[in-house]
Amino acid sequence: MAIKLHDSLTREPRELRPAQPDGVFRFYNCGPTVYAAAHIGNFRTFVVNDLLRRLLELEFGKDKVKHVRNLTDVDDKTIRRSREEGRPLAEVTKQWTDKFHADCKELNCLPPHEEPRAADLRFIREQVNMIEVLMAKGNAYRAADGSVYFKVSSYPDYGSLSRVKERELQVGATLKAAAADDDEKEDASDFALWKAHKPEDGDVQWPGPDGAGAGRPGWHIECSAMSKALLGSTIDLHTGGVDLLFPHHENEIAQSQCCNGTQFSRHWYHSEHLLVDGKKMSKSLGNLYTLDDLKAKGFSPAALRYALLSGHPRKQLNFTLDSLHAAESALNTLRIFKPKLETAVAGKEFSKTIVGSETVFKPAYDNLRDDLNTPGALGDIFSVIKHINLIEAIPEDLLAFNQLIFALGLNLTETAAPKADIPADIAALAEKRWAAKQSKDFAAADALRKELTTAGWSMLDRKDGYSLEPVKK
Ligand code: AMP
Ligand code: ZN
């Protein structure tokens, strides 16, 4: 079974296959805007893309996948942050790029093979070149202030990804809003490829395309230019969060296809958003979490990764702190199972008849390959753990288990920092008691608390979690 992924362009599940004869699968994932710490919603998107990257490596081979993810280090938000803090743009974006990398590492996300920055001179040149081609071909024009706009009417297929016509009402509102603050354009639907320098941009500017003024690139062009420079004119897959589908990806398609005269991406994939306590995350609602916020509450990055993967990537996922408790206990079950399986198969020969993933874990594998059905796959893994007869376990089972854990990127050696010196059986009892309390089974919760006390530990409950301490003598 090949990996099948829902394609946002054709709206069908389609198999992933490399198009180039070298057999390398070329994959571009829109990266973060580096002006603050990424929140756990952003990380849902990056973790899902990391799962995809890992699965592709298992499918095609480690050296047969090329993964590019950009850094947006020049735009309105980054420039505003640099102005507010009175620090150079490059210093601000470097700080948040380093933070992003550190968080990615803790969440066990593999670094992309290339991570181009929009403000890197090499890629400024690539963006400028592309804009010049679009101007020469009549797909772009210079406005009075020296900005350059893409002429949407020059590309009849505009709207094929987002089915813009079907969404006219919604889009109409967006266009009106855009037109209100930008009267340099010939048509409200045109979008900026190059933004002429404004006083509030400070010293952020580069020489513009031929015939345009000094300024900076518009956001959309960076992905078209960097993807072409690093992966070629036609790529196998382009991904991002669902909010990027329109206008960002629609605009990328228009720019790239008009400039290159070839299909831009053979497959488009968009993962859905993370909600927190049923609502969109926002600072004003006080429900915006970063990885650091969750670590400060005693949760491990592995638990966050698990929780982010616990819902189907193409469905909205509602995040709660309780889901992290469930994740910690699921991880514990996996941590306990692994050495048991290792012991059970130690010394047994690999059979020559069972190939690849044809093991007890096949259903889990198939679920991952079927549009990244992570809840299905996790359910299958726990069902095996529950029902497996370890006496019959074979080495291929261990291989398949390890590959699944690799694909999911679950770190089975990590334990949550504050729980580091708590014995595993005590931690398991505490998780069980917390689960009982959450499901309002207070009798069971009380009994488990007594067990813990007898074992020398007291459990202190808070609203959104608990801590464990040795009983004072
Ligand atoms: P940004 O840093 O705003 O450019 O976003 C980086 C990535 O995070 C993009 O792919 C967005 O689609 C994605 N994203 C933003 N908010 C959320 C959310 N609440 N849930 C999931 N992904 C998100
Ligand atoms: Zn992009």
Short mmCIF file of N, CA and C in Angstrom, two decimals, residues 309-422:
data_model
loop_
_atom_site.label_atom_id
_atom_site.label_comp_id
_atom_site.label_asym_id
_atom_site.label_seq_id
_atom_site.Cartn_x
_atom_site.Cartn_y
_atom_site.Cartn_z
N LEU A 309 -0.77 14.75 17.81
CA LEU A 309 -1.00 13.70 16.81
C LEU A 309 -2.23 12.86 17.11
N SER A 310 -2.89 13.14 18.24
CA SER A 310 -3.96 12.24 18.65
C SER A 310 -5.25 12.46 17.83
N GLY A 311 -5.36 13.57 17.13
CA GLY A 311 -6.55 13.80 16.31
C GLY A 311 -6.21 13.66 14.83
N HIS A 312 -7.20 13.42 14.01
CA HIS A 312 -6.94 13.31 12.57
C HIS A 312 -6.46 14.66 12.05
N PRO A 313 -5.32 14.68 11.35
CA PRO A 313 -4.75 15.96 10.92
C PRO A 313 -5.67 16.80 10.04
N ARG A 314 -6.64 16.19 9.39
CA ARG A 314 -7.53 17.00 8.56
C ARG A 314 -8.84 17.34 9.26
N LYS A 315 -8.85 17.15 10.57
CA LYS A 315 -10.00 17.61 11.35
C LYS A 315 -9.48 18.58 12.41
N GLN A 316 -10.30 19.55 12.77
CA GLN A 316 -9.88 20.44 13.85
C GLN A 316 -9.66 19.61 15.10
N LEU A 317 -8.68 19.99 15.88
CA LEU A 317 -8.38 19.25 17.11
C LEU A 317 -8.56 20.20 18.28
N ASN A 318 -9.32 19.75 19.26
CA ASN A 318 -9.51 20.59 20.43
C ASN A 318 -8.50 20.20 21.50
N PHE A 319 -7.63 21.12 21.83
CA PHE A 319 -6.59 20.85 22.81
C PHE A 319 -7.07 21.23 24.21
N THR A 320 -6.81 20.33 25.16
CA THR A 320 -7.08 20.66 26.56
C THR A 320 -5.88 20.16 27.37
N LEU A 321 -5.70 20.71 28.57
CA LEU A 321 -4.58 20.23 29.39
C LEU A 321 -4.80 18.76 29.75
N ASP A 322 -6.06 18.36 29.87
CA ASP A 322 -6.34 16.95 30.16
C ASP A 322 -5.79 16.03 29.09
N SER A 323 -5.79 16.52 27.84
CA SER A 323 -5.29 15.65 26.77
C SER A 323 -3.81 15.38 26.97
N LEU A 324 -3.12 16.28 27.68
CA LEU A 324 -1.70 16.03 27.96
C LEU A 324 -1.51 14.96 29.04
N HIS A 325 -2.44 14.92 30.00
CA HIS A 325 -2.38 13.84 31.00
C HIS A 325 -2.57 12.50 30.31
N ALA A 326 -3.56 12.46 29.42
CA ALA A 326 -3.82 11.21 28.69
C ALA A 326 -2.59 10.84 27.86
N ALA A 327 -1.95 11.86 27.26
CA ALA A 327 -0.78 11.60 26.42
C ALA A 327 0.37 11.04 27.27
N GLU A 328 0.58 11.63 28.45
CA GLU A 328 1.67 11.13 29.31
C GLU A 328 1.42 9.67 29.66
N SER A 329 0.17 9.33 29.93
CA SER A 329 -0.07 7.95 30.35
C SER A 329 0.01 7.00 29.15
N ALA A 330 -0.40 7.46 27.96
CA ALA A 330 -0.24 6.62 26.77
C ALA A 330 1.24 6.37 26.49
N LEU A 331 2.04 7.43 26.64
CA LEU A 331 3.49 7.27 26.41
C LEU A 331 4.09 6.28 27.40
N ASN A 332 3.61 6.35 28.64
CA ASN A 332 4.09 5.40 29.64
C ASN A 332 3.80 3.96 29.25
N THR A 333 2.60 3.75 28.74
CA THR A 333 2.24 2.40 28.29
C THR A 333 3.20 1.93 27.19
N LEU A 334 3.51 2.83 26.25
CA LEU A 334 4.43 2.48 25.16
C LEU A 334 5.82 2.20 25.71
N ARG A 335 6.24 3.02 26.70
CA ARG A 335 7.58 2.85 27.29
C ARG A 335 7.70 1.51 28.02
N ILE A 336 6.60 1.10 28.63
CA ILE A 336 6.62 -0.17 29.37
C ILE A 336 6.58 -1.34 28.39
N PHE A 337 5.84 -1.16 27.28
CA PHE A 337 5.67 -2.26 26.32
C PHE A 337 6.96 -2.57 25.56
N LYS A 338 7.69 -1.53 25.20
CA LYS A 338 8.85 -1.72 24.31
C LYS A 338 9.85 -2.75 24.86
N PRO A 339 10.35 -2.59 26.10
CA PRO A 339 11.31 -3.59 26.60
C PRO A 339 10.70 -4.99 26.72
N LYS A 340 9.39 -5.04 26.96
CA LYS A 340 8.73 -6.36 27.05
C LYS A 340 8.81 -7.06 25.70
N LEU A 341 8.52 -6.29 24.63
CA LEU A 341 8.57 -6.86 23.28
C LEU A 341 10.01 -7.24 22.92
N GLU A 342 10.95 -6.40 23.34
CA GLU A 342 12.37 -6.68 23.06
C GLU A 342 12.79 -8.00 23.71
N THR A 343 12.38 -8.16 24.97
CA THR A 343 12.74 -9.39 25.68
C THR A 343 12.07 -10.60 25.02
N ALA A 344 10.80 -10.41 24.62
CA ALA A 344 10.05 -11.54 24.05
C ALA A 344 10.67 -12.05 22.75
N VAL A 345 11.26 -11.16 21.97
CA VAL A 345 11.79 -11.61 20.66
C VAL A 345 13.31 -11.83 20.69
N ALA A 346 13.94 -11.53 21.82
CA ALA A 346 15.40 -11.67 21.90
C ALA A 346 15.81 -13.09 21.53
N GLY A 347 16.78 -13.24 20.67
CA GLY A 347 17.29 -14.55 20.29
C GLY A 347 16.47 -15.25 19.22
N LYS A 348 15.30 -14.73 18.88
CA LYS A 348 14.50 -15.38 17.83
C LYS A 348 15.02 -14.95 16.46
N GLU A 349 14.92 -15.85 15.48
CA GLU A 349 15.39 -15.56 14.12
C GLU A 349 14.35 -14.75 13.36
N PHE A 350 14.82 -13.88 12.46
CA PHE A 350 13.90 -13.20 11.54
C PHE A 350 13.35 -14.25 10.58
N SER A 351 12.07 -14.28 10.35
CA SER A 351 11.53 -15.23 9.40
C SER A 351 11.78 -14.68 7.99
N LYS A 352 11.88 -15.57 7.01
CA LYS A 352 12.18 -15.07 5.66
C LYS A 352 10.90 -14.86 4.87
N THR A 353 9.78 -15.23 5.48
CA THR A 353 8.53 -15.17 4.71
C THR A 353 7.74 -13.89 4.97
N ILE A 354 7.96 -13.28 6.12
CA ILE A 354 7.17 -12.09 6.42
C ILE A 354 7.94 -10.86 5.96
N VAL A 355 7.34 -10.11 5.05
CA VAL A 355 8.07 -8.96 4.53
C VAL A 355 7.55 -7.66 5.14
N GLY A 356 8.48 -6.72 5.23
CA GLY A 356 8.13 -5.35 5.62
C GLY A 356 7.20 -5.28 6.80
N SER A 357 6.07 -4.67 6.56
CA SER A 357 5.20 -4.36 7.68
C SER A 357 4.04 -5.35 7.81
N GLU A 358 4.21 -6.57 7.30
CA GLU A 358 3.13 -7.57 7.40
C GLU A 358 3.15 -8.22 8.78
N THR A 359 2.93 -7.44 9.78
CA THR A 359 3.01 -7.96 11.14
C THR A 359 1.73 -7.59 11.87
N VAL A 360 1.73 -7.85 13.19
CA VAL A 360 0.55 -7.45 13.98
C VAL A 360 0.31 -5.94 13.89
N PHE A 361 1.35 -5.21 13.49
CA PHE A 361 1.21 -3.75 13.42
C PHE A 361 0.77 -3.25 12.04
N LYS A 362 0.46 -4.19 11.15
CA LYS A 362 0.07 -3.78 9.79
C LYS A 362 -1.12 -2.80 9.78
N PRO A 363 -2.18 -3.06 10.57
CA PRO A 363 -3.30 -2.11 10.53
C PRO A 363 -2.88 -0.68 10.92
N ALA A 364 -1.96 -0.59 11.89
CA ALA A 364 -1.50 0.75 12.31
C ALA A 364 -0.77 1.43 11.16
N TYR A 365 0.11 0.67 10.52
CA TYR A 365 0.83 1.19 9.35
C TYR A 365 -0.12 1.66 8.27
N ASP A 366 -1.07 0.78 7.95
CA ASP A 366 -2.02 1.10 6.88
C ASP A 366 -2.78 2.37 7.22
N ASN A 367 -3.12 2.54 8.47
CA ASN A 367 -3.84 3.76 8.85
C ASN A 367 -2.99 5.00 8.64
N LEU A 368 -1.70 4.92 9.00
CA LEU A 368 -0.84 6.09 8.77
C LEU A 368 -0.73 6.39 7.29
N ARG A 369 -0.60 5.33 6.50
CA ARG A 369 -0.45 5.54 5.05
C ARG A 369 -1.75 6.01 4.41
N ASP A 370 -2.85 5.81 5.08
CA ASP A 370 -4.14 6.22 4.56
C ASP A 370 -4.46 7.63 5.08
N ASP A 371 -3.91 8.64 4.42
CA ASP A 371 -4.21 10.04 4.76
C ASP A 371 -3.82 10.39 6.20
N LEU A 372 -2.73 9.81 6.66
CA LEU A 372 -2.19 10.12 8.00
C LEU A 372 -3.23 9.96 9.10
N ASN A 373 -3.91 8.83 9.08
CA ASN A 373 -4.94 8.61 10.10
C ASN A 373 -4.27 8.25 11.44
N THR A 374 -3.82 9.27 12.15
CA THR A 374 -3.08 9.03 13.39
C THR A 374 -3.95 8.44 14.51
N PRO A 375 -5.19 8.93 14.70
CA PRO A 375 -5.97 8.31 15.77
C PRO A 375 -6.21 6.82 15.49
N GLY A 376 -6.44 6.50 14.23
CA GLY A 376 -6.62 5.09 13.86
C GLY A 376 -5.37 4.29 14.18
N ALA A 377 -4.22 4.83 13.80
CA ALA A 377 -2.95 4.12 14.01
C ALA A 377 -2.67 3.94 15.49
N LEU A 378 -2.89 4.99 16.28
CA LEU A 378 -2.62 4.87 17.72
C LEU A 378 -3.56 3.84 18.35
N GLY A 379 -4.81 3.87 17.93
CA GLY A 379 -5.78 2.89 18.42
C GLY A 379 -5.31 1.47 18.11
N ASP A 380 -4.82 1.26 16.91
CA ASP A 380 -4.33 -0.07 16.51
C ASP A 380 -3.14 -0.50 17.36
N ILE A 381 -2.25 0.44 17.62
CA ILE A 381 -1.05 0.08 18.41
C ILE A 381 -1.49 -0.37 19.81
N PHE A 382 -2.40 0.38 20.42
CA PHE A 382 -2.82 0.01 21.78
C PHE A 382 -3.63 -1.28 21.79
N SER A 383 -4.31 -1.53 20.70
CA SER A 383 -5.05 -2.78 20.62
C SER A 383 -4.06 -3.96 20.56
N VAL A 384 -2.96 -3.81 19.82
CA VAL A 384 -1.94 -4.86 19.79
C VAL A 384 -1.36 -5.06 21.20
N ILE A 385 -1.02 -3.94 21.84
CA ILE A 385 -0.41 -4.03 23.17
C ILE A 385 -1.33 -4.79 24.13
N LYS A 386 -2.62 -4.56 23.97
CA LYS A 386 -3.59 -5.20 24.86
C LYS A 386 -3.72 -6.71 24.57
N HIS A 387 -3.69 -7.05 23.29
CA HIS A 387 -4.04 -8.43 22.93
C HIS A 387 -2.88 -9.32 22.55
N ILE A 388 -1.70 -8.77 22.35
CA ILE A 388 -0.60 -9.58 21.81
C ILE A 388 -0.24 -10.71 22.79
N ASN A 389 0.03 -11.88 22.21
CA ASN A 389 0.56 -12.98 23.01
C ASN A 389 2.07 -12.94 22.81
N LEU A 390 2.77 -12.43 23.82
CA LEU A 390 4.20 -12.15 23.64
C LEU A 390 5.01 -13.41 23.32
N ILE A 391 4.49 -14.55 23.74
CA ILE A 391 5.22 -15.79 23.45
C ILE A 391 5.32 -16.00 21.94
N GLU A 392 4.29 -15.54 21.23
CA GLU A 392 4.30 -15.72 19.77
C GLU A 392 4.95 -14.56 19.02
N ALA A 393 5.37 -13.54 19.75
CA ALA A 393 5.91 -12.35 19.07
C ALA A 393 7.16 -12.70 18.27
N ILE A 394 7.32 -12.04 17.13
CA ILE A 394 8.47 -12.32 16.25
C ILE A 394 9.30 -11.04 16.09
N PRO A 395 10.56 -11.18 15.67
CA PRO A 395 11.41 -9.98 15.55
C PRO A 395 10.82 -8.92 14.63
N GLU A 396 10.08 -9.37 13.60
CA GLU A 396 9.47 -8.39 12.68
C GLU A 396 8.47 -7.48 13.41
N ASP A 397 7.85 -8.03 14.46
CA ASP A 397 6.91 -7.19 15.24
C ASP A 397 7.67 -6.02 15.87
N LEU A 398 8.84 -6.34 16.42
CA LEU A 398 9.64 -5.29 17.07
C LEU A 398 10.09 -4.26 16.04
N LEU A 399 10.51 -4.75 14.87
CA LEU A 399 10.93 -3.86 13.79
C LEU A 399 9.79 -2.91 13.41
N ALA A 400 8.62 -3.50 13.24
CA ALA A 400 7.45 -2.70 12.83
C ALA A 400 7.09 -1.70 13.93
N PHE A 401 7.14 -2.14 15.18
CA PHE A 401 6.83 -1.24 16.31
C PHE A 401 7.80 -0.06 16.29
N ASN A 402 9.10 -0.37 16.15
CA ASN A 402 10.10 0.70 16.16
C ASN A 402 9.91 1.66 14.99
N GLN A 403 9.51 1.12 13.85
CA GLN A 403 9.30 1.99 12.68
C GLN A 403 8.08 2.90 12.90
N LEU A 404 7.07 2.35 13.50
CA LEU A 404 5.88 3.17 13.79
C LEU A 404 6.23 4.29 14.77
N ILE A 405 6.99 3.94 15.79
CA ILE A 405 7.38 4.94 16.79
C ILE A 405 8.26 6.00 16.13
N PHE A 406 9.12 5.55 15.19
CA PHE A 406 9.94 6.51 14.44
C PHE A 406 9.04 7.44 13.62
N ALA A 407 8.08 6.86 12.89
CA ALA A 407 7.20 7.67 12.04
C ALA A 407 6.44 8.69 12.89
N LEU A 408 5.94 8.25 14.03
CA LEU A 408 5.19 9.16 14.90
C LEU A 408 6.12 10.12 15.63
N GLY A 409 7.41 9.78 15.64
CA GLY A 409 8.41 10.65 16.28
C GLY A 409 8.25 10.71 17.79
N LEU A 410 7.80 9.60 18.38
CA LEU A 410 7.57 9.61 19.82
C LEU A 410 8.87 9.26 20.54
N ASN A 411 9.21 10.09 21.49
CA ASN A 411 10.44 9.87 22.23
C ASN A 411 10.11 9.01 23.44
N LEU A 412 10.51 7.75 23.39
CA LEU A 412 10.13 6.83 24.48
C LEU A 412 11.18 6.81 25.60
N THR A 413 12.23 7.62 25.46
CA THR A 413 13.20 7.64 26.56
C THR A 413 12.95 8.83 27.48
N GLU A 414 12.27 9.84 26.94
CA GLU A 414 12.06 11.06 27.71
C GLU A 414 11.01 10.86 28.80
N THR A 415 11.23 11.50 29.93
CA THR A 415 10.17 11.56 30.94
C THR A 415 9.99 13.02 31.30
N ALA A 416 8.82 13.38 31.76
CA ALA A 416 8.55 14.77 32.09
C ALA A 416 9.52 15.21 33.18
N ALA A 417 10.08 16.40 33.03
CA ALA A 417 11.13 16.85 33.93
C ALA A 417 10.80 16.71 35.42
N PRO A 418 9.65 17.21 35.88
CA PRO A 418 9.41 17.17 37.32
C PRO A 418 9.15 15.76 37.84
N LYS A 419 8.87 14.84 36.91
CA LYS A 419 8.55 13.49 37.38
C LYS A 419 9.77 12.57 37.25
N ALA A 420 10.94 13.18 36.95
CA ALA A 420 12.09 12.37 36.58
C ALA A 420 12.48 11.32 37.62
N ASP A 421 12.45 11.69 38.93
CA ASP A 421 12.91 10.70 39.89
C ASP A 421 11.75 9.98 40.60
N ILE A 422 10.63 9.95 39.94
CA ILE A 422 9.49 9.21 40.51
C ILE A 422 9.46 7.81 39.88
#
